[in-house]
Coordinates of C-alpha atoms in Angstrom, one line a residue:
Chain A
M1354 CA -84.0 -25.9 -29.5
N1355 CA -85.3 -23.2 -27.0
T1356 CA -85.2 -20.0 -28.7
G1357 CA -86.4 -17.8 -25.6
F1358 CA -83.3 -15.7 -25.9
L1359 CA -84.7 -14.4 -29.2
T1360 CA -87.6 -12.7 -27.2
I1361 CA -85.2 -10.8 -25.1
Y1362 CA -83.3 -9.9 -28.2
W1363 CA -86.5 -8.7 -30.1
R1364 CA -87.4 -6.4 -27.3
D1365 CA -84.1 -4.9 -27.0
M1366 CA -83.7 -4.3 -30.7
L1367 CA -87.2 -2.8 -30.7
R1368 CA -86.2 -0.4 -28.1
F1369 CA -82.8 0.4 -30.0
F1370 CA -84.6 1.5 -33.1
R1371 CA -87.4 3.2 -31.4
F1372 CA -85.3 5.7 -29.5
K1373 CA -84.1 7.8 -32.3
T1374 CA -81.9 10.1 -30.3
L1375 CA -80.1 7.1 -28.7
L1376 CA -79.9 5.5 -32.1
I1377 CA -78.5 8.3 -34.0
S1378 CA -76.1 9.5 -31.0
S1379 CA -74.7 6.0 -30.8
L1380 CA -74.0 6.1 -34.5
V1381 CA -72.6 9.7 -34.8
Q1382 CA -70.4 9.5 -31.7
P1383 CA -67.8 7.2 -33.2
A1384 CA -67.8 9.1 -36.4
L1385 CA -67.2 12.2 -34.4
W1386 CA -64.3 10.5 -32.7
M1387 CA -62.8 10.0 -36.1
A1388 CA -63.7 13.4 -37.5
F1389 CA -62.2 15.4 -34.5
F1390 CA -59.7 13.3 -32.6
G1391 CA -58.7 11.4 -35.6
I1392 CA -57.8 14.3 -37.9
A1393 CA -56.3 16.4 -35.2
M1394 CA -54.0 13.6 -33.9
S1395 CA -53.1 12.3 -37.4
A1396 CA -52.0 15.9 -38.2
N1397 CA -49.8 15.8 -35.2
F1398 CA -48.3 12.4 -35.5
N1399 CA -47.7 12.8 -39.1
R1400 CA -45.8 16.0 -38.4
L1401 CA -43.8 14.5 -35.5
T1402 CA -42.9 11.2 -37.1
S1403 CA -42.1 12.8 -40.4
E1404 CA -38.4 13.1 -39.3
I1405 CA -38.3 9.4 -38.7
P1406 CA -36.7 7.7 -41.8
P1407 CA -39.2 5.0 -43.2
I1408 CA -38.1 1.4 -42.9
P1409 CA -37.3 0.4 -46.6
G1410 CA -39.4 -2.2 -48.1
V1411 CA -42.3 -2.0 -45.6
P1412 CA -45.5 -0.5 -46.7
S1413 CA -46.5 2.6 -44.6
V1414 CA -49.8 3.6 -43.4
D1415 CA -50.8 7.1 -41.9
Y1416 CA -52.0 7.7 -38.5
L1417 CA -55.6 7.9 -39.5
T1418 CA -55.7 4.4 -40.9
Y1419 CA -53.8 3.4 -37.9
M1420 CA -56.2 4.8 -35.2
A1421 CA -59.3 3.9 -37.0
A1422 CA -59.0 0.3 -35.9
G1423 CA -58.7 1.7 -32.4
V1424 CA -61.8 3.8 -32.7
I1425 CA -63.7 0.6 -33.8
A1426 CA -62.3 -1.1 -30.8
M1427 CA -63.2 1.6 -28.5
T1428 CA -66.7 1.9 -29.6
T1429 CA -67.2 -1.7 -29.3
L1430 CA -65.9 -1.6 -25.7
F1431 CA -68.1 1.3 -24.7
T1432 CA -71.3 -0.1 -26.4
S1433 CA -70.6 -3.5 -24.9
L1434 CA -69.9 -2.3 -21.4
F1435 CA -73.2 -0.2 -21.3
G1436 CA -75.2 -2.9 -23.1
G1437 CA -76.2 -4.6 -19.8
I1438 CA -77.7 -1.4 -18.4
V1439 CA -81.1 -2.2 -19.7
L1440 CA -81.1 -5.1 -17.1
L1441 CA -80.7 -2.7 -14.4
F1442 CA -83.5 -0.3 -15.4
D1443 CA -85.8 -3.4 -15.9
K1444 CA -84.8 -4.5 -12.5
N1445 CA -85.4 -1.0 -10.9
W1446 CA -88.8 -0.5 -12.7
G1447 CA -90.0 -3.9 -11.8
L1448 CA -90.0 -5.2 -15.5
M1449 CA -87.6 -7.9 -14.6
R1450 CA -90.2 -9.4 -12.4
E1451 CA -92.3 -10.5 -15.3
I1452 CA -89.3 -12.1 -16.9
F1453 CA -87.9 -13.8 -13.8
A1454 CA -91.4 -15.1 -12.9
S1455 CA -91.7 -16.6 -16.4
P1456 CA -90.4 -20.0 -17.7
L1457 CA -87.5 -18.4 -19.5
P1458 CA -84.3 -19.9 -18.4
R1459 CA -82.0 -17.3 -16.9
N1460 CA -79.1 -17.8 -19.3
H1461 CA -81.4 -16.8 -22.2
I1462 CA -81.7 -13.3 -20.6
I1463 CA -77.9 -13.2 -20.8
F1464 CA -77.8 -14.7 -24.4
G1465 CA -80.6 -12.2 -25.5
I1466 CA -79.1 -9.1 -24.2
A1467 CA -75.5 -10.2 -25.5
L1468 CA -76.9 -10.9 -28.8
S1469 CA -78.7 -7.4 -29.2
G1470 CA -75.6 -5.7 -27.9
M1471 CA -73.3 -7.6 -30.4
T1472 CA -75.9 -6.5 -33.2
K1473 CA -75.4 -2.9 -32.2
T1474 CA -71.6 -3.1 -32.2
F1475 CA -71.8 -4.5 -35.6
I1476 CA -73.8 -1.8 -36.9
Q1477 CA -71.4 0.6 -35.4
A1478 CA -68.3 -1.1 -36.7
V1479 CA -69.6 -1.0 -40.3
I1480 CA -70.6 2.7 -40.0
I1481 CA -67.1 3.6 -38.7
M1482 CA -65.3 1.7 -41.3
V1483 CA -67.3 3.4 -43.8
F1484 CA -66.9 6.8 -42.5
A1485 CA -63.1 6.2 -42.1
I1486 CA -62.8 5.2 -45.7
F1487 CA -64.6 8.4 -46.5
L1488 CA -62.1 10.4 -44.3
G1489 CA -59.2 8.9 -46.2
A1490 CA -58.2 5.7 -44.1
A1491 CA -56.4 3.4 -46.4
F1492 CA -58.3 0.2 -45.4
F1493 CA -57.8 -3.0 -47.4
A1494 CA -55.2 -1.4 -49.6
G1495 CA -54.0 -3.9 -52.2
F1496 CA -56.6 -6.7 -51.0
T1497 CA -58.5 -8.6 -53.6
T1498 CA -62.3 -8.4 -53.4
A1499 CA -62.3 -12.0 -51.8
E1500 CA -59.5 -10.8 -49.3
T1501 CA -61.6 -7.8 -48.4
L1502 CA -64.8 -9.9 -47.8
L1503 CA -62.8 -12.1 -45.9
S1504 CA -61.3 -9.6 -43.8
L1505 CA -64.7 -7.9 -43.0
A1506 CA -65.8 -11.4 -41.7
G1507 CA -62.6 -11.5 -39.7
I1508 CA -63.2 -8.1 -38.1
L1509 CA -66.9 -8.7 -37.4
L1510 CA -65.7 -12.2 -35.8
F1511 CA -63.2 -10.3 -33.6
V1512 CA -65.7 -7.5 -32.7
G1513 CA -68.4 -10.1 -31.9
V1514 CA -66.4 -12.3 -29.6
F1515 CA -65.0 -9.2 -27.8
S1516 CA -68.3 -7.6 -27.4
L1517 CA -69.9 -10.8 -26.0
G1518 CA -67.1 -10.9 -23.3
F1519 CA -67.9 -7.3 -22.2
L1520 CA -71.6 -7.7 -22.6
F1521 CA -71.6 -10.7 -20.3
L1522 CA -69.4 -8.5 -17.8
S1523 CA -72.0 -5.8 -18.2
A1524 CA -74.9 -8.1 -17.6
A1525 CA -73.1 -9.6 -14.5
I1526 CA -72.5 -6.1 -13.0
S1527 CA -75.9 -4.8 -13.8
I1528 CA -78.0 -7.6 -12.2
S1529 CA -75.8 -7.2 -9.2
L1530 CA -76.3 -3.5 -8.7
E1531 CA -79.1 -1.5 -7.5
S1532 CA -78.4 2.0 -9.1
P1533 CA -77.4 3.1 -12.5
E1534 CA -75.1 5.7 -10.9
G1535 CA -73.1 2.6 -9.5
L1536 CA -72.8 1.0 -12.9
Q1537 CA -71.7 4.4 -14.4
G1538 CA -69.0 4.6 -11.8
I1539 CA -67.8 1.0 -12.3
I1540 CA -67.7 1.3 -16.0
T1541 CA -65.6 4.6 -15.9
L1542 CA -63.2 2.8 -13.5
L1543 CA -63.0 0.0 -16.0
T1544 CA -62.7 1.8 -19.3
M1545 CA -59.8 4.0 -18.2
P1546 CA -57.2 1.2 -17.7
I1547 CA -58.7 -1.0 -20.6
F1548 CA -58.7 1.8 -22.9
F1549 CA -55.4 3.6 -22.2
A1550 CA -53.3 0.4 -21.4
S1551 CA -54.0 -0.7 -24.9
N1552 CA -52.6 -0.3 -28.4
A1553 CA -55.9 1.5 -29.6
L1554 CA -54.4 5.1 -30.1
Y1555 CA -50.6 4.5 -29.9
P1556 CA -48.2 1.7 -30.0
I1557 CA -47.4 0.0 -26.6
T1558 CA -43.6 -0.7 -27.5
A1559 CA -42.6 2.3 -25.4
F1560 CA -44.8 1.5 -22.4
P1561 CA -43.0 0.8 -19.1
P1562 CA -42.9 -2.9 -18.3
V1563 CA -45.9 -3.0 -16.0
L1564 CA -48.0 -1.3 -18.4
Q1565 CA -46.8 -3.5 -21.3
A1566 CA -47.8 -6.6 -19.2
I1567 CA -51.2 -5.2 -18.5
S1568 CA -51.8 -4.4 -22.2
A1569 CA -50.5 -8.0 -23.3
V1570 CA -53.4 -9.5 -21.4
N1571 CA -55.9 -6.7 -22.2
P1572 CA -58.7 -7.9 -24.5
L1573 CA -58.8 -4.6 -26.2
T1574 CA -55.3 -4.9 -27.3
H1575 CA -56.1 -8.1 -28.9
L1576 CA -59.2 -6.8 -30.6
V1577 CA -57.2 -3.9 -32.1
S1578 CA -54.3 -6.2 -33.3
G1579 CA -57.2 -8.4 -34.9
I1580 CA -58.9 -5.4 -36.7
R1581 CA -55.5 -4.0 -37.9
Y1582 CA -54.5 -7.4 -39.2
F1583 CA -57.7 -7.6 -41.2
T1584 CA -57.9 -3.8 -42.2
I1585 CA -54.1 -3.1 -42.9
G1586 CA -52.4 -6.3 -43.4
D1587 CA -49.6 -8.4 -41.6
N1588 CA -46.5 -6.3 -42.5
F1589 CA -46.7 -2.6 -42.3
Q1590 CA -45.2 0.5 -40.6
A1591 CA -47.0 3.4 -38.8
I1592 CA -45.8 6.2 -36.7
G1593 CA -42.2 4.9 -37.1
I1594 CA -43.0 1.3 -35.8
H1595 CA -42.8 -1.8 -37.8
Y1596 CA -45.7 -4.0 -37.2
T1597 CA -45.9 -7.7 -38.1
A1598 CA -48.3 -10.4 -37.3
T1599 CA -48.3 -13.9 -38.2
S1600 CA -51.7 -15.8 -38.6
M1601 CA -50.6 -17.7 -35.5
D1602 CA -50.5 -14.4 -33.5
I1603 CA -53.9 -13.6 -34.8
A1604 CA -55.4 -16.9 -33.9
L1605 CA -53.9 -16.7 -30.3
S1606 CA -55.4 -13.2 -30.0
F1607 CA -58.7 -14.6 -31.0
L1608 CA -58.5 -17.6 -28.5
L1609 CA -57.7 -15.0 -25.8
L1610 CA -61.0 -13.2 -26.6
V1611 CA -62.9 -16.4 -26.7
L1612 CA -61.4 -17.2 -23.4
F1613 CA -62.4 -13.9 -22.0
A1614 CA -65.9 -14.3 -23.1
V1615 CA -66.3 -17.7 -21.6
L1616 CA -64.9 -16.5 -18.3
M1617 CA -67.3 -13.6 -18.4
F1618 CA -70.3 -15.7 -19.1
T1619 CA -69.5 -18.0 -16.3
L1620 CA -69.4 -14.9 -14.0
A1621 CA -72.8 -13.6 -15.4
M1622 CA -74.3 -17.0 -14.9
W1623 CA -73.3 -17.1 -11.3
R1624 CA -74.5 -13.5 -10.6
F1625 CA -77.9 -14.3 -12.3
S1626 CA -78.4 -17.7 -10.3
K1627 CA -77.8 -15.3 -7.1
A1628 CA -80.3 -12.7 -8.4
T1629 CA -83.6 -12.3 -6.6
V1630 CA -86.1 -9.8 -8.1
T1631 CA -89.2 -9.0 -6.1
Chain B
M552 CA -117.5 -23.6 -8.9
R553 CA -117.7 -21.6 -5.7
A554 CA -116.0 -22.7 -2.5
G555 CA -117.9 -25.0 -0.4
S556 CA -119.2 -27.1 -3.3
I557 CA -118.3 -30.8 -3.1
L558 CA -116.9 -30.8 -6.5
T559 CA -114.1 -28.3 -5.7
R560 CA -110.6 -29.3 -5.9
T561 CA -107.7 -27.6 -4.0
I562 CA -105.5 -25.5 -6.2
I563 CA -103.2 -23.9 -3.9
E564 CA -102.1 -25.5 -0.9
V565 CA -99.8 -23.8 1.7
E566 CA -98.6 -25.5 4.9
G567 CA -96.4 -23.9 7.6
L568 CA -95.0 -21.3 5.3
Y569 CA -92.4 -19.1 6.9
H570 CA -90.2 -16.4 5.2
H571 CA -87.8 -14.0 7.0
Y572 CA -85.5 -11.4 5.9
G573 CA -82.5 -11.3 8.2
D574 CA -84.1 -11.6 11.8
I575 CA -87.7 -10.3 10.6
A576 CA -90.2 -12.8 10.0
A577 CA -92.2 -11.3 7.2
V578 CA -94.3 -14.4 6.8
D579 CA -94.6 -16.2 10.2
G580 CA -96.0 -19.8 9.8
I581 CA -99.1 -19.5 7.6
S582 CA -101.2 -22.4 6.2
F583 CA -104.1 -22.1 3.9
S584 CA -105.7 -23.6 0.9
V585 CA -107.6 -22.2 -2.1
E586 CA -110.2 -24.1 -4.0
E587 CA -110.3 -24.1 -7.8
G588 CA -112.5 -21.5 -9.1
E589 CA -112.7 -19.3 -6.1
I590 CA -111.7 -15.8 -5.5
F591 CA -109.5 -15.9 -2.4
S592 CA -108.1 -12.9 -0.7
F593 CA -105.4 -11.9 1.8
L594 CA -106.6 -8.8 3.5
G595 CA -104.2 -6.9 5.8
P596 CA -102.2 -3.8 6.1
N597 CA -99.2 -2.9 4.1
G598 CA -96.3 -4.9 5.5
A599 CA -98.5 -7.7 6.9
G600 CA -96.4 -10.2 4.6
K601 CA -99.0 -10.5 1.8
S602 CA -96.6 -9.7 -0.9
T603 CA -93.9 -11.9 0.5
A604 CA -96.2 -14.6 0.6
I605 CA -97.3 -14.1 -3.0
N606 CA -93.8 -13.9 -4.1
V607 CA -93.0 -17.2 -2.7
L608 CA -96.1 -18.7 -4.4
I609 CA -95.3 -17.3 -7.7
T610 CA -91.6 -18.6 -7.4
L611 CA -89.9 -15.0 -7.3
L612 CA -88.8 -15.8 -3.9
Q613 CA -87.1 -19.2 -2.9
I614 CA -89.2 -20.9 -0.3
Q615 CA -87.4 -21.1 3.0
Q616 CA -89.6 -23.1 5.2
G617 CA -92.8 -25.0 5.0
T618 CA -94.4 -26.4 1.8
A619 CA -96.5 -24.8 -0.9
T620 CA -98.1 -26.3 -4.1
V621 CA -99.7 -24.2 -6.8
A622 CA -101.8 -26.1 -9.5
G623 CA -100.5 -29.2 -8.3
Y624 CA -96.8 -28.5 -8.5
D625 CA -94.5 -27.8 -5.5
V626 CA -93.0 -24.2 -5.7
G627 CA -89.7 -25.4 -4.4
K628 CA -89.2 -28.5 -6.5
D629 CA -91.1 -27.8 -9.6
P630 CA -90.9 -24.0 -10.1
Q631 CA -91.0 -24.3 -13.9
Q632 CA -94.2 -26.0 -13.8
V633 CA -95.8 -23.6 -11.3
R634 CA -94.6 -20.8 -13.7
N635 CA -96.3 -22.2 -16.7
S636 CA -99.7 -22.5 -14.7
I637 CA -99.9 -19.0 -13.3
G638 CA -100.6 -15.5 -14.3
I639 CA -99.4 -12.5 -12.3
V640 CA -100.4 -9.1 -11.9
F641 CA -97.7 -7.4 -9.7
Q642 CA -98.2 -4.9 -7.1
D643 CA -96.7 -1.8 -9.0
V644 CA -97.1 -1.2 -12.6
T645 CA -94.5 -3.2 -14.6
L646 CA -95.0 -2.3 -18.1
D647 CA -92.2 -1.0 -20.4
R648 CA -93.2 2.7 -21.1
D649 CA -92.0 2.6 -24.6
M650 CA -93.7 -0.5 -25.8
T651 CA -97.2 -0.5 -27.3
C652 CA -100.0 -2.6 -25.8
G653 CA -99.8 -5.1 -28.4
E654 CA -96.2 -5.3 -28.0
I655 CA -96.4 -5.9 -24.3
L656 CA -98.8 -8.9 -24.8
E657 CA -96.6 -10.2 -27.6
F658 CA -93.5 -10.3 -25.6
H659 CA -95.4 -11.9 -22.7
G660 CA -96.6 -14.6 -25.0
R661 CA -93.3 -15.2 -26.4
L662 CA -91.7 -15.3 -23.0
Y663 CA -94.0 -18.3 -22.4
R664 CA -93.5 -19.8 -25.8
M665 CA -96.9 -19.6 -27.0
P666 CA -97.2 -20.5 -30.9
S667 CA -97.4 -17.6 -33.0
V668 CA -101.0 -18.1 -34.3
E669 CA -102.4 -18.8 -30.8
R670 CA -100.6 -15.5 -29.6
K671 CA -102.1 -13.4 -32.2
Q672 CA -105.6 -14.7 -31.4
R673 CA -105.2 -14.4 -27.5
I674 CA -104.0 -10.8 -28.1
D675 CA -107.1 -9.8 -30.0
E676 CA -109.3 -11.6 -27.5
L677 CA -107.7 -10.0 -24.5
L678 CA -107.4 -6.6 -25.7
S679 CA -111.3 -6.6 -26.4
L680 CA -111.8 -8.2 -23.1
V681 CA -110.2 -5.2 -21.4
E682 CA -111.5 -2.7 -24.0
L683 CA -108.0 -1.7 -25.1
D684 CA -108.6 -2.5 -28.8
A685 CA -108.1 1.0 -29.7
K686 CA -104.9 1.4 -27.8
R687 CA -103.2 -1.7 -29.4
D688 CA -100.4 0.5 -31.1
V689 CA -100.2 3.1 -28.5
R690 CA -97.2 3.1 -26.0
T691 CA -98.1 2.3 -22.5
K692 CA -96.7 5.7 -21.2
H693 CA -99.8 7.3 -22.8
L694 CA -102.2 5.2 -20.8
S695 CA -104.2 6.2 -17.8
G696 CA -103.7 4.3 -14.6
G697 CA -106.6 2.2 -15.1
M698 CA -105.9 1.3 -18.6
K699 CA -102.3 0.2 -17.6
R700 CA -103.9 -2.0 -14.8
R701 CA -106.2 -3.4 -17.3
L702 CA -103.5 -4.2 -19.8
E703 CA -101.6 -6.0 -17.0
I704 CA -104.7 -8.0 -16.2
A705 CA -104.8 -9.1 -19.9
R706 CA -101.1 -9.8 -19.8
G707 CA -101.8 -11.9 -16.8
L708 CA -104.3 -13.9 -18.6
M709 CA -102.4 -14.3 -21.7
T710 CA -101.4 -17.8 -21.2
R711 CA -104.8 -19.0 -20.1
P712 CA -103.4 -19.6 -16.5
K713 CA -105.1 -21.8 -14.0
V714 CA -104.5 -19.4 -11.3
L715 CA -104.3 -15.6 -11.5
F716 CA -102.5 -13.8 -8.8
L717 CA -103.3 -10.1 -8.3
D718 CA -101.1 -8.3 -5.7
E719 CA -103.1 -5.1 -4.8
P720 CA -104.7 -4.8 -8.1
T721 CA -106.5 -1.4 -7.6
I722 CA -104.0 0.4 -5.6
G723 CA -103.9 4.1 -6.5
L724 CA -106.9 4.0 -8.7
D725 CA -109.9 6.3 -8.4
P726 CA -113.2 4.7 -7.1
Q727 CA -114.8 4.6 -10.4
T728 CA -111.9 2.8 -12.1
R729 CA -111.6 0.3 -9.1
M730 CA -115.3 -0.6 -9.5
R731 CA -114.7 -1.3 -13.3
M732 CA -111.5 -3.3 -12.5
W733 CA -113.7 -5.3 -10.0
D734 CA -115.9 -6.2 -12.9
Y735 CA -113.1 -7.4 -15.1
I736 CA -111.7 -9.6 -12.2
K737 CA -115.1 -11.1 -11.7
A738 CA -115.5 -11.7 -15.4
V739 CA -112.2 -13.3 -15.4
N740 CA -113.2 -15.5 -12.5
D741 CA -116.5 -16.5 -14.2
E742 CA -114.4 -17.7 -17.2
G743 CA -112.8 -20.3 -14.8
A744 CA -109.7 -18.9 -13.6
T745 CA -108.9 -19.1 -9.8
I746 CA -107.9 -15.8 -8.3
F747 CA -105.6 -15.3 -5.4
L748 CA -105.6 -11.5 -4.5
T749 CA -104.0 -9.5 -1.9
T750 CA -105.5 -6.2 -0.9
H751 CA -105.6 -3.7 2.1
Y752 CA -109.0 -2.3 0.9
M753 CA -111.8 -3.8 3.0
D754 CA -114.5 -3.0 0.5
E755 CA -112.4 -4.8 -2.2
A756 CA -112.0 -7.8 -0.1
D757 CA -115.6 -7.8 0.7
H758 CA -117.0 -7.1 -2.6
L759 CA -114.9 -9.7 -4.6
S760 CA -113.9 -12.6 -2.4
D761 CA -115.5 -16.0 -2.0
R762 CA -113.2 -16.4 1.0
I763 CA -110.8 -14.1 2.9
S764 CA -107.9 -14.7 5.2
I765 CA -107.2 -11.7 7.5
I766 CA -103.6 -11.6 7.7
D767 CA -101.4 -9.4 10.1
H768 CA -97.8 -9.3 11.3
G769 CA -97.1 -12.4 8.9
R770 CA -99.8 -14.5 10.5
I771 CA -103.4 -15.5 9.4
I772 CA -105.7 -14.2 11.9
T773 CA -108.8 -15.8 10.6
T774 CA -110.4 -17.1 7.4
G775 CA -113.8 -17.2 6.2
T776 CA -116.5 -16.0 3.8
P777 CA -117.2 -12.2 3.8
Y778 CA -120.6 -13.0 5.3
G779 CA -119.3 -15.5 7.8
L780 CA -116.6 -13.2 9.1
K781 CA -119.2 -10.4 9.4
N782 CA -121.7 -12.7 11.1
T783 CA -119.1 -13.6 13.8
L784 CA -119.5 -10.0 15.0
G785 CA -123.4 -10.6 15.4
E786 CA -126.2 -9.4 13.4
D787 CA -126.1 -5.8 13.9
L788 CA -123.9 -3.1 15.6
I789 CA -125.2 -0.3 17.6
Y790 CA -123.2 2.8 18.6
L791 CA -124.4 4.7 21.6
E792 CA -123.4 7.9 23.1
T793 CA -124.5 8.6 26.7
A794 CA -123.5 10.8 29.7
D795 CA -122.6 7.9 31.9
L796 CA -120.4 5.2 29.9
P797 CA -119.6 3.2 32.8
G798 CA -123.2 2.9 33.8
T799 CA -124.2 2.1 30.1
L800 CA -121.6 -0.7 30.0
V801 CA -123.0 -2.3 33.1
T802 CA -126.6 -2.0 31.9
L803 CA -125.8 -3.4 28.3
S804 CA -123.7 -6.4 29.6
A805 CA -126.7 -7.6 31.7
M806 CA -128.8 -8.0 28.4
G807 CA -128.8 -11.2 26.7
E808 CA -129.1 -9.7 23.2
V809 CA -125.8 -8.0 23.6
K810 CA -123.0 -10.2 22.6
E811 CA -120.0 -8.0 22.8
L812 CA -119.2 -4.6 23.9
R813 CA -116.3 -2.2 22.8
E814 CA -115.6 1.1 24.3
K815 CA -114.8 4.0 22.1
S816 CA -113.5 7.4 23.1
R817 CA -117.0 9.1 23.3
G818 CA -119.4 6.2 23.2
I819 CA -119.8 2.4 23.2
V820 CA -120.4 -0.1 20.4
A821 CA -122.5 -3.1 21.0
M822 CA -122.8 -6.2 18.9
L823 CA -126.1 -7.5 19.0
T824 CA -127.2 -11.3 18.6
G825 CA -130.3 -10.2 16.8
D826 CA -132.2 -7.7 14.6
G827 CA -131.0 -4.2 15.8
T828 CA -134.2 -2.5 15.1
K829 CA -136.1 -4.6 17.7
I830 CA -133.4 -4.5 20.2
L831 CA -132.5 -0.8 20.2
P832 CA -135.9 0.4 21.9
Q833 CA -135.3 -2.2 24.5
I834 CA -131.8 -0.9 25.1
I835 CA -132.8 2.8 25.2
E836 CA -135.7 1.7 27.7
N837 CA -133.2 -0.2 30.0
L838 CA -131.0 2.8 30.0
A839 CA -133.8 5.2 30.9
D840 CA -134.7 3.1 33.7
K841 CA -131.2 3.5 35.2
G842 CA -131.5 7.2 34.4
I843 CA -129.0 7.3 31.6
R844 CA -130.1 9.4 28.7
V845 CA -128.9 8.6 25.2
S846 CA -127.5 11.6 23.2
A847 CA -126.6 9.8 20.1
V848 CA -127.3 6.4 18.5
N849 CA -126.3 4.7 15.3
L850 CA -127.4 1.2 14.0
K851 CA -125.5 -0.5 11.2
K852 CA -124.7 -4.0 9.8
P853 CA -121.0 -4.9 10.6
S854 CA -118.5 -3.9 7.8
M855 CA -115.1 -5.6 7.0
D856 CA -113.6 -2.8 8.9
D857 CA -115.3 -3.9 12.0
V858 CA -114.3 -7.5 11.2
F859 CA -110.6 -6.4 11.0
L860 CA -110.9 -4.3 14.1
H861 CA -112.5 -7.2 16.0
F862 CA -109.9 -9.8 15.0
T863 CA -106.8 -7.5 15.2
G864 CA -107.7 -5.1 17.6
R865 CA -106.6 -2.1 15.5
E866 CA -107.9 -0.2 12.5
L867 CA -106.8 -1.0 8.9
R868 CA -105.6 2.2 7.4
D869 CA -104.6 2.9 3.9
E870 CA -101.0 3.7 4.4
G871 CA -98.5 2.3 6.8
A872 CA -99.2 -0.3 9.4
E873 CA -99.2 0.4 13.1
K874 CA -95.9 0.9 14.8
P875 CA -95.0 -2.7 15.7
S876 CA -94.8 -3.8 12.0
T877 CA -93.1 -0.9 10.4
A878 CA -89.8 -2.7 10.3
V879 CA -91.6 -5.7 8.7
A880 CA -93.3 -3.2 6.4
R881 CA -90.0 -2.1 5.0
A882 CA -88.6 -5.4 4.7
G883 CA -91.6 -7.2 3.6
R884 CA -92.7 -5.3 0.6
R885 CA -89.5 -5.1 -1.5

């Protein structure tokens, strides 16, 4: 087997751990989201929803626990969308010439970058979970040890596949563009609808139909559903809404993420085959 | 090993290569061949098409028209084999600022799938060849321009390539560092690697090359050994200033020892067929007979600058080509 992608992976991880500022800020940033936005919003939501009578017989979770899954998803989204930017820098600084002139197949560049991006999102996801539990999120409540471990694996699986999709997309955009500013602009344009037309921070049940339709095909929604299923369970209520999920629903969400990743990989391959670096 | 020997084999063969960017032909139909073991140079101003040609040969640009084989492999049909056979030092510095010298070479070796033992051994060898042993764990951003270039040469040699491509290897380096770089390039060539280099420095082409192709506006103007090229201009050059330039021209063109004449703004350059020290007194005497007094005189051997001027009709300057080719320059370099 050609393991050329590991070379690209090795270099990107080397850089990740070398830039201490980048490393630390990428780990602290999601924690800050939890600490400030999470605590502030959960105080509000808990007050607003205190009037709503709880649905009897359904376990209830507070807003912090509810939105922590959203923060994991959001962080994964941002990290993945920016994950390909190194390709753009490499292209602009001439470093990509060395790689393109080497015998390394181009799909290995995509695989390598995606794998290192995925590793970063794993590290971040774990840190956020630990921090969320520290802040009081009721993750894995009532789970046995085996269930908790299985859930952890499930979360990483969802986060992994989701991040691959957006890393492929990011690689495709990066290799096609000339300037980092352009990438910034495109990413901002993408993150707004993806993030806000999803169930990351609030329920989508009250959305107007168009927004609901968007959120139903939004990969982020499916990632969040998956994470909630694994961190909270298949039957709970939060901010006055009853959430249920069957394992079938979750499998479907997962398949959707896989499909998205495959599509994005095809896009990236096409962009890479067209790319000329001189 | 050198060109001209009966034992040489052709390692680069280019036939009718043509490459355009939009309407502009950056490489306009060139053919040449490089023998194994030689140092072959493309000499020409920026924008002459040198980099475009090299980018086609190293498979960074898809070949558009013509054929090119490197180390026996067709660059269009078998790019993967070409890539495995060559080393490249690119025109601008292409080093990750935040990787150490050792890591740069390690990364390169891995890209080419060198086995780990061989990789380590080769890194040791090369770092000592380019005298960067002490810098192994230093990030490249802390290296001087010359050190960076040396590291890039080491990287180009990592996989023991049959051909090493050097695109403007000493651009932007100070004269002393350039000389040292030339020594490294010669040393690498002595170890057996064929070297293809592009340069817009006359002295570099002259000093290093076994053979030179002068390239301008995407075409090869002429090819030859540095000695041979200089000899086409004659043995010696004489520069004369007199009060009567037209009269001087008439007088000199009547002399059999004068091969060619070129008018400058204040004087005349005469290319001589023989030894200038013997012919010069004769010239001055002939002019004196016509009542023309020589006010300044300079006798010199032809340089590559004169060769370039002779073949292209214009001077080669460090930066920027002449007006007709600026469009090509912009399209051709990047």
